[in-house]
Short mmCIF file of C-alpha atoms in Angstrom, two decimals:
data_model
loop_
_atom_site.label_atom_id
_atom_site.label_comp_id
_atom_site.label_asym_id
_atom_site.label_seq_id
_atom_site.Cartn_x
_atom_site.Cartn_y
_atom_site.Cartn_z
CA UNK A 1 26.76 127.49 44.14
CA UNK A 2 25.93 126.96 47.81
CA UNK A 3 28.62 128.01 50.26
CA UNK A 4 27.96 126.98 53.85
CA UNK A 5 29.51 128.14 57.10
CA UNK A 6 31.88 125.56 58.46
CA UNK A 7 30.31 123.74 61.38
CA UNK A 8 32.00 123.69 64.77
CA UNK A 9 34.70 121.05 64.70
CA UNK A 10 33.12 117.75 65.63
CA UNK A 11 35.99 116.84 67.88
CA UNK A 12 35.19 119.57 70.36
CA UNK A 13 31.66 118.38 70.89
CA UNK A 14 32.61 114.74 70.72
CA UNK A 15 34.44 114.20 73.95
CA UNK A 16 33.45 117.53 75.31
CA UNK A 17 37.15 118.22 75.29
CA UNK A 18 36.41 119.28 78.83
CA UNK A 19 40.12 119.32 79.33
CA UNK A 20 40.83 120.84 75.96
CA UNK A 21 42.49 124.14 75.29
CA UNK A 22 40.10 126.99 74.66
CA UNK A 23 40.86 130.04 72.58
CA UNK A 24 42.50 131.76 75.55
CA UNK A 25 44.48 128.63 76.44
CA UNK A 26 42.62 127.84 79.66
CA UNK A 27 42.88 124.31 81.03
CA UNK A 28 39.89 122.89 82.85
CA UNK A 29 40.93 119.36 83.64
CA UNK A 30 43.57 116.80 82.79
CA UNK A 31 43.33 113.05 82.77
CA UNK A 32 45.95 111.35 84.93
CA UNK A 33 47.67 108.52 83.09
CA UNK A 34 51.03 106.81 82.73
CA UNK A 35 50.42 105.94 79.07
CA UNK A 36 53.39 105.86 76.72
CA UNK A 37 52.52 107.76 73.55
CA UNK A 38 54.97 107.63 70.66
CA UNK A 39 54.66 110.06 67.76
CA UNK A 40 56.70 109.28 64.66
CA UNK A 41 57.47 112.53 62.84
CA UNK A 42 58.35 115.94 64.20
CA UNK A 43 56.72 118.13 61.61
CA UNK A 44 53.69 120.35 62.13
CA UNK A 45 51.41 117.45 63.03
CA UNK A 46 53.82 115.64 65.34
CA UNK A 47 54.86 118.68 67.35
CA UNK A 48 51.38 120.18 67.46
CA UNK A 49 49.82 116.92 68.63
CA UNK A 50 52.50 116.33 71.28
CA UNK A 51 51.93 119.77 72.76
CA UNK A 52 48.14 119.44 72.68
CA UNK A 53 48.26 116.04 74.38
CA UNK A 54 50.10 117.70 77.24
CA UNK A 55 47.09 119.95 77.77
CA UNK A 56 44.86 116.88 78.12
CA UNK A 57 46.99 114.36 79.96
CA UNK A 58 48.89 114.50 83.21
CA UNK A 59 51.73 112.02 83.66
CA UNK A 60 51.79 110.65 80.12
CA UNK A 61 55.17 109.85 78.60
CA UNK A 62 55.13 111.54 75.20
CA UNK A 63 57.96 110.78 72.77
CA UNK A 64 58.51 112.32 69.34
CA UNK A 65 60.92 110.54 66.97
CA UNK A 66 62.45 112.54 64.14
CA UNK A 67 66.05 113.00 62.98
CA UNK A 68 65.58 116.56 61.72
CA UNK A 69 66.78 119.26 64.08
CA UNK A 70 64.80 122.12 62.58
CA UNK A 71 61.23 122.93 61.62
CA UNK A 72 60.33 123.68 58.01
CA UNK A 73 57.25 125.83 57.41
CA UNK A 74 56.33 124.21 54.11
CA UNK A 75 53.28 126.42 53.34
CA UNK A 76 55.82 129.22 52.96
CA UNK A 77 57.37 127.67 49.84
CA UNK A 78 54.94 129.39 47.48
CA UNK A 79 55.64 132.66 49.29
CA UNK A 80 59.35 132.15 48.60
CA UNK A 81 58.50 131.71 44.92
CA UNK A 82 56.37 134.85 45.09
CA UNK A 83 59.18 136.84 46.68
CA UNK A 84 56.98 137.68 49.67
CA UNK A 85 59.43 135.59 51.70
CA UNK A 86 63.01 136.20 50.66
CA UNK A 87 65.27 133.92 52.67
CA UNK A 88 65.48 130.35 53.89
CA UNK A 89 65.22 131.67 57.44
CA UNK A 90 61.65 132.78 56.67
CA UNK A 91 60.56 129.13 56.58
CA UNK A 92 63.11 127.44 58.86
CA UNK A 93 63.22 127.65 62.66
CA UNK A 94 64.61 125.68 65.58
CA UNK A 95 62.50 122.83 66.94
CA UNK A 96 63.29 124.06 70.45
CA UNK A 97 61.14 127.14 69.89
CA UNK A 98 58.06 124.90 69.77
CA UNK A 99 58.83 121.92 71.98
CA UNK A 100 57.55 121.73 75.53
CA UNK A 101 60.26 120.57 77.90
CA UNK A 102 58.09 117.63 78.98
CA UNK A 103 58.28 116.08 75.49
CA UNK A 104 60.97 113.47 74.91
CA UNK A 105 62.61 114.06 71.52
CA UNK A 106 64.48 111.16 69.94
CA UNK A 107 66.77 112.36 67.14
CA UNK A 108 66.52 109.21 65.07
CA UNK A 109 64.54 107.69 62.22
CA UNK A 110 61.99 104.89 62.49
CA UNK A 111 62.88 102.11 60.07
CA UNK A 112 60.39 99.44 61.14
CA UNK A 113 56.95 99.19 62.73
CA UNK A 114 55.95 96.16 64.79
CA UNK A 115 52.36 96.92 65.80
CA UNK A 116 51.72 93.37 67.02
CA UNK A 117 54.42 93.95 69.64
CA UNK A 118 53.62 97.63 70.27
CA UNK A 119 57.02 99.02 69.42
CA UNK A 120 58.95 100.74 66.65
CA UNK A 121 62.57 100.20 65.66
CA UNK A 122 64.91 103.10 64.89
CA UNK A 123 67.88 103.34 62.54
CA UNK A 124 70.20 103.12 65.56
CA UNK A 125 68.60 99.81 66.53
CA UNK A 126 66.57 101.09 69.49
CA UNK A 127 63.20 99.48 70.17
CA UNK A 128 60.76 102.03 71.55
CA UNK A 129 57.63 100.67 73.18
CA UNK A 130 54.28 102.41 73.19
CA UNK A 131 50.74 102.16 74.46
CA UNK A 132 49.59 104.46 71.67
CA UNK A 133 51.31 105.19 68.38
CA UNK A 134 50.66 108.16 66.11
CA UNK A 135 52.31 108.09 62.70
CA UNK A 136 52.98 111.62 61.42
CA UNK A 137 55.96 110.83 59.22
CA UNK A 138 54.88 112.91 56.22
CA UNK A 139 55.52 111.62 52.73
CA UNK A 140 58.44 111.09 50.39
CA UNK A 141 59.17 113.30 47.38
CA UNK A 142 59.92 110.82 44.60
CA UNK A 143 62.08 112.79 42.18
CA UNK A 144 63.76 109.46 41.52
CA UNK A 145 60.65 108.37 39.59
CA UNK A 146 61.36 110.98 36.90
CA UNK A 147 63.95 109.53 34.54
CA UNK A 148 66.85 111.85 33.78
CA UNK A 149 66.23 114.32 36.59
CA UNK A 150 69.09 115.17 38.91
CA UNK A 151 67.79 117.15 41.88
CA UNK A 152 71.11 119.01 41.98
CA UNK A 153 69.95 120.76 38.80
CA UNK A 154 66.88 122.23 40.47
CA UNK A 155 67.33 125.96 40.93
CA UNK A 156 69.42 126.52 37.82
CA UNK A 157 68.97 126.58 34.04
CA UNK A 158 65.27 127.39 34.56
CA UNK A 159 64.61 124.03 36.23
CA UNK A 160 62.51 124.65 39.34
CA UNK A 161 60.57 122.83 42.03
CA UNK A 162 59.48 124.63 45.18
CA UNK A 163 58.77 121.29 46.88
CA UNK A 164 62.41 120.24 47.17
CA UNK A 165 63.73 122.52 49.92
CA UNK A 166 63.81 126.06 51.30
CA UNK A 167 66.85 126.70 49.11
CA UNK A 168 64.89 125.56 46.06
CA UNK A 169 62.09 127.97 46.93
CA UNK A 170 64.48 130.93 46.99
CA UNK A 171 66.21 129.78 43.80
CA UNK A 172 62.89 129.23 42.03
CA UNK A 173 61.98 132.89 42.58
CA UNK A 174 65.24 134.05 41.00
CA UNK A 175 64.81 131.61 38.11
CA UNK A 176 61.25 132.86 37.51
CA UNK A 177 62.39 136.49 37.40
CA UNK A 178 65.20 135.59 35.01
CA UNK A 179 62.81 133.77 32.72
CA UNK A 180 60.40 136.72 32.80
CA UNK A 181 63.19 138.98 31.54
CA UNK A 182 64.43 136.47 28.93
CA UNK A 183 62.33 137.83 26.08
CA UNK A 184 60.23 134.73 25.46
CA UNK A 185 59.93 130.98 25.71
CA UNK A 186 57.81 127.99 26.69
CA UNK A 187 56.98 127.52 30.38
CA UNK A 188 55.88 124.03 31.47
CA UNK A 189 54.33 123.10 34.83
CA UNK A 190 53.53 119.58 36.00
CA UNK A 191 51.25 117.84 38.47
CA UNK A 192 52.06 114.19 39.31
CA UNK A 193 49.83 111.15 39.47
CA UNK A 194 48.36 110.20 42.84
CA UNK A 195 48.02 111.88 46.19
CA UNK A 196 50.28 114.84 46.92
CA UNK A 197 50.78 117.50 49.55
CA UNK A 198 49.26 120.89 48.78
CA UNK A 199 47.78 119.88 45.45
CA UNK A 200 47.15 123.53 44.67
CA UNK A 201 50.84 124.46 44.76
CA UNK A 202 51.64 123.58 41.11
CA UNK A 203 48.80 125.87 40.02
CA UNK A 204 49.97 128.64 42.35
CA UNK A 205 53.43 128.33 40.82
CA UNK A 206 51.91 128.61 37.33
CA UNK A 207 49.99 131.74 38.32
CA UNK A 208 53.00 133.40 39.91
CA UNK A 209 55.43 132.79 37.05
CA UNK A 210 52.83 133.99 34.55
CA UNK A 211 52.38 137.13 36.67
CA UNK A 212 56.14 137.80 36.68
CA UNK A 213 56.22 137.42 32.89
CA UNK A 214 53.19 139.65 32.40
CA UNK A 215 54.70 142.29 34.70
CA UNK A 216 58.09 142.26 32.96
CA UNK A 217 56.94 143.19 29.48
CA UNK A 218 55.23 141.79 26.37
CA UNK A 219 53.38 138.56 27.17
CA UNK A 220 52.86 137.30 23.62
CA UNK A 221 56.38 135.89 23.30
CA UNK A 222 55.72 133.40 26.12
CA UNK A 223 53.70 130.19 26.13
CA UNK A 224 52.36 128.60 29.32
CA UNK A 225 51.36 124.93 29.52
CA UNK A 226 50.16 123.04 32.59
CA UNK A 227 50.31 119.24 32.44
CA UNK A 228 48.32 117.32 35.03
CA UNK A 229 47.77 113.59 35.46
CA UNK A 230 44.21 114.35 36.56
CA UNK A 231 41.22 115.01 34.28
CA UNK A 232 40.54 118.30 36.07
CA UNK A 233 42.47 121.19 37.59
CA UNK A 234 40.85 121.04 41.01
CA UNK A 235 38.65 118.39 42.60
CA UNK A 236 36.04 120.90 43.83
CA UNK A 237 33.99 121.66 40.73
CA UNK A 238 33.19 125.37 41.36
CA UNK A 239 36.87 126.06 42.05
CA UNK A 240 37.89 124.07 38.99
CA UNK A 241 35.52 126.05 36.78
CA UNK A 242 36.70 129.36 38.22
CA UNK A 243 40.38 128.62 37.64
CA UNK A 244 39.76 127.37 34.11
CA UNK A 245 38.12 130.72 33.35
CA UNK A 246 41.04 132.68 34.80
CA UNK A 247 43.53 130.60 32.83
CA UNK A 248 41.60 131.15 29.63
CA UNK A 249 41.89 134.89 30.20
CA UNK A 250 45.63 134.57 30.93
CA UNK A 251 46.37 132.22 28.03
CA UNK A 252 47.51 129.33 30.25
CA UNK A 253 46.78 126.03 28.50
CA UNK A 254 45.85 123.01 30.65
CA UNK A 255 46.64 119.51 29.38
CA UNK A 256 44.82 116.70 31.19
CA UNK A 257 45.85 113.11 31.92
CA UNK A 258 49.51 113.75 31.14
CA UNK A 259 52.01 112.26 33.62
CA UNK A 260 55.64 113.38 33.57
CA UNK A 261 57.90 110.34 33.25
CA UNK A 262 61.24 111.69 32.03
CA UNK A 263 63.18 114.87 31.43
CA UNK A 264 66.17 115.70 29.26
CA UNK A 265 67.76 118.79 30.78
CA UNK A 266 70.25 119.27 27.94
CA UNK A 267 67.73 119.03 25.11
CA UNK A 268 65.12 120.77 27.32
CA UNK A 269 62.39 118.28 26.62
CA UNK A 270 59.92 116.53 28.91
CA UNK A 271 58.27 113.16 28.28
CA UNK A 272 54.67 112.56 29.31
CA UNK A 273 52.53 109.45 29.30
CA UNK A 274 48.87 109.93 28.42
CA UNK A 275 45.93 108.02 29.84
CA UNK A 276 45.68 105.92 26.67
CA UNK A 277 49.33 104.85 26.96
CA UNK A 278 50.57 107.14 24.21
CA UNK A 279 53.61 109.32 24.89
CA UNK A 280 54.18 112.99 24.21
CA UNK A 281 57.41 114.98 24.08
CA UNK A 282 57.24 118.65 25.02
CA UNK A 283 59.92 121.32 24.67
CA UNK A 284 60.46 123.82 27.46
CA UNK A 285 62.57 126.84 28.29
CA UNK A 286 61.34 126.98 31.89
CA UNK A 287 59.92 124.07 33.87
CA UNK A 288 58.41 123.70 37.31
CA UNK A 289 58.16 120.11 38.55
CA UNK A 290 55.84 118.78 41.22
CA UNK A 291 57.32 115.32 41.83
CA UNK A 292 55.45 112.07 42.42
CA UNK A 293 54.87 111.47 46.13
CA UNK A 294 54.44 108.31 48.19
CA UNK A 295 54.36 107.30 51.81
CA UNK A 296 57.86 106.98 53.25
CA UNK A 297 59.46 103.56 52.77
CA UNK A 298 59.21 102.50 56.41
CA UNK A 299 55.45 103.07 56.33
CA UNK A 300 54.60 101.72 52.88
CA UNK A 301 56.54 98.52 53.60
CA UNK A 302 54.97 97.99 57.04
CA UNK A 303 51.94 96.20 58.43
CA UNK A 304 50.32 99.61 58.91
CA UNK A 305 50.12 100.35 55.20
CA UNK A 306 46.98 100.32 53.10
CA UNK A 307 47.94 97.99 50.25
CA UNK A 308 44.89 98.71 48.10
CA UNK A 309 43.09 102.03 47.93
CA UNK A 310 45.69 104.43 49.33
CA UNK A 311 48.81 102.67 48.10
CA UNK A 312 51.09 102.51 51.11
CA UNK A 313 49.73 105.29 53.29
CA UNK A 314 48.59 104.37 56.80
CA UNK A 315 45.26 102.54 56.70
CA UNK A 316 42.96 104.64 58.88
CA UNK A 317 39.31 105.32 59.35
CA UNK A 318 38.94 108.63 57.54
CA UNK A 319 36.85 110.14 60.33
CA UNK A 320 38.43 108.99 63.61
CA UNK A 321 41.96 108.77 62.12
CA UNK A 322 42.45 105.47 63.96
CA UNK A 323 44.01 102.51 62.20
CA UNK A 324 41.48 100.04 60.87
CA UNK A 325 43.32 96.99 62.19
CA UNK A 326 45.38 98.22 65.15
CA UNK A 327 43.19 99.94 67.73
CA UNK A 328 46.00 101.84 69.47
CA UNK A 329 47.47 103.34 66.30
CA UNK A 330 46.53 106.64 64.65
CA UNK A 331 47.88 108.58 61.68
CA UNK A 332 48.08 112.30 61.16
CA UNK A 333 48.73 114.57 58.18
CA UNK A 334 50.35 113.59 54.90
CA UNK A 335 50.94 109.95 55.84
CA UNK A 336 47.28 109.21 56.61
CA UNK A 337 45.36 107.24 53.99
CA UNK A 338 42.40 109.60 53.59
CA UNK A 339 40.66 110.80 50.39
CA UNK A 340 41.89 114.39 50.85
CA UNK A 341 43.75 116.37 53.45
CA UNK A 342 47.47 116.69 52.79
CA UNK A 343 47.62 120.32 53.92
CA UNK A 344 48.60 122.17 57.09
CA UNK A 345 44.98 123.28 57.48
CA UNK A 346 43.92 119.63 57.57
CA UNK A 347 46.56 118.86 60.19
CA UNK A 348 45.22 121.68 62.34
CA UNK A 349 41.73 120.17 62.30
CA UNK A 350 42.98 116.59 62.75
CA UNK A 351 45.03 117.29 65.89
CA UNK A 352 42.05 117.86 68.23
CA UNK A 353 40.30 114.79 66.80
CA UNK A 354 43.21 112.49 67.60
CA UNK A 355 43.76 114.16 70.97
CA UNK A 356 40.11 113.61 71.86
CA UNK A 357 40.11 110.02 70.65
CA UNK A 358 43.25 109.03 72.55
CA UNK A 359 41.73 110.50 75.67
CA UNK A 360 38.49 108.65 74.99
CA UNK A 361 40.36 105.34 74.75
CA UNK A 362 42.15 106.06 78.03
CA UNK A 363 38.76 106.69 79.62
CA UNK A 364 37.37 103.55 77.96
CA UNK A 365 34.85 105.54 75.98
CA UNK A 366 33.69 105.27 72.39
CA UNK A 367 35.46 107.29 69.72
CA UNK A 368 33.02 109.99 68.75
CA UNK A 369 35.46 112.70 67.67
CA UNK A 370 35.46 112.82 63.88
CA UNK A 371 37.40 114.70 61.24
CA UNK A 372 35.20 116.03 58.44
CA UNK A 373 37.97 116.28 55.87
CA UNK A 374 38.46 120.02 56.30
CA UNK A 375 41.04 121.32 53.84
CA UNK A 376 42.08 124.83 52.89
CA UNK A 377 43.95 126.03 49.81
CA UNK A 378 44.62 129.75 49.40
CA UNK A 379 44.85 129.86 45.60
CA UNK A 380 47.47 132.52 44.90
CA UNK A 381 46.78 134.32 41.62
CA UNK A 382 49.57 136.90 41.68
CA UNK A 383 51.59 138.92 44.16
CA UNK A 384 48.78 140.70 45.97
CA UNK A 385 45.72 138.61 45.08
CA UNK A 386 44.37 135.17 45.92
CA UNK A 387 41.17 133.23 46.47
CA UNK A 388 40.58 131.41 49.76
CA UNK A 389 39.38 127.91 48.94
CA UNK A 390 38.02 125.68 51.74
CA UNK A 391 36.23 122.36 51.43
CA UNK A 392 35.75 118.99 53.13
CA UNK A 393 34.85 115.42 52.27
CA UNK A 394 31.75 116.64 50.45
CA UNK A 395 34.04 118.34 47.89
CA UNK A 396 31.76 121.36 48.14
CA UNK A 397 32.94 124.88 48.99
CA UNK A 398 32.67 125.82 52.63
CA UNK A 399 33.94 128.81 54.56
CA UNK A 400 35.09 129.43 58.10
CA UNK A 401 34.41 133.13 57.59
CA UNK A 402 31.19 134.90 56.61
CA UNK A 403 30.64 134.75 52.86
CA UNK A 404 30.54 138.55 52.80
CA UNK A 405 34.11 138.71 54.14
CA UNK A 406 35.80 136.29 51.74
CA UNK A 407 33.91 135.06 48.69
CA UNK A 408 35.93 132.00 47.62
CA UNK A 409 35.24 132.68 43.94
CA UNK A 410 36.29 136.32 43.98
CA UNK A 411 39.83 137.55 43.49
CA UNK A 412 40.72 139.09 46.84
CA UNK A 413 43.46 141.22 48.35
CA UNK A 414 42.31 140.03 51.79
CA UNK A 415 42.87 136.39 50.81
CA UNK A 416 46.43 137.32 49.82
CA UNK A 417 47.01 139.10 53.14
CA UNK A 418 45.71 136.05 54.98
CA UNK A 419 48.10 133.77 53.08
CA UNK A 420 51.07 136.12 53.47
CA UNK A 421 50.64 137.42 57.01
CA UNK A 422 47.84 135.77 58.99
CA UNK A 423 48.15 132.01 58.40
CA UNK A 424 51.68 131.73 59.84
CA UNK A 425 50.70 133.00 63.35
CA UNK A 426 47.79 130.52 63.41
CA UNK A 427 50.21 127.78 62.28
CA UNK A 428 52.60 128.69 65.11
CA UNK A 429 49.75 128.45 67.61
CA UNK A 430 49.00 124.98 66.25
CA UNK A 431 52.58 123.89 66.82
CA UNK A 432 52.28 125.03 70.42
CA UNK A 433 49.19 122.84 70.79
CA UNK A 434 46.45 125.42 70.38
CA UNK A 435 43.91 124.75 67.66
CA UNK A 436 41.03 127.22 68.14
CA UNK A 437 38.36 127.02 65.49
#
């Protein structure tokens, strides 16, 4: 297997980012402009981009539209399951701690996009005009597509899903410990069909619950089954092969091309549809559900949506992140219709690309800043060990660190420390607009 050093982010070289933020936060120049830039979505991408644009542009009117009054550090959900984080407050913080005072925050929800008229419409009926639009609205967790599932049941009776909320992450940890002490049973884990945020999370959850069981006592009384709609565990072949080997050692059975369609929480059964159309019913004593995910309704029903390949996500050029049909529209993060990249690490590498390209348009230059598909997935194996997986559009392993420091195929305490303690400070820097390589 060839593991290459990650090249310097193309965005930096592209526009020179002469006015970009360096590692020490120095500003060299700003472009004066009165452009109105609207960012839909106040998550990691929206806030981080808004703050970075301020380092590039002087006089721009930057508006972020999002109804949520707090920030949710979603990469921390697996750490809640692990018990490394122990409270909702470990992943929730006030938006004000990240927002620059120059950013205009609109506490509302966008319900309609009218790109031909350069404005969006909010739930309160306000029309907000823009010169540039960046859609960073995330995606929608579609628990409603699983027949028989009531999300109110998640966090009790050994029904878990760390995706749902911070509360669900805390509850899932307690449920996992209870199951580990139960004396035996069947544990079922699911991965939905289609694109999803943090596609490694269902496998991390499987590893963690199996670790809790193994640590609590005899392992033989427990059965672990992982059902995925895909025909592989992980899209990067060396990582896929490595995890299959680990699961063989840990007696975790993967089942491919099985899509969860229904659940009976009283009978404790789950219904799956196979690739050939046949159905399978599986009994469980513990279940972790990764729900189907789609673009949010306002995006998938809009003129911005890709109606073919990426099924409702924003139709963008996968390198420049600019819309293919509307030249003043970009998309960032989970809502972007790209082959891969629904992770916080991808957002971090997309922010400088979009910043550079908006500046290039203001300077009437060509868009030469490009995103290479950089994605990172720290594959947690247990409490204390992980593997740091990085890749890009090539679907080949890459590394931002020397191979000698973190071998992506070796079980590593350092990779766990990075996931537990080092990634969050880098994430916080990103939210403040700093994205050093």
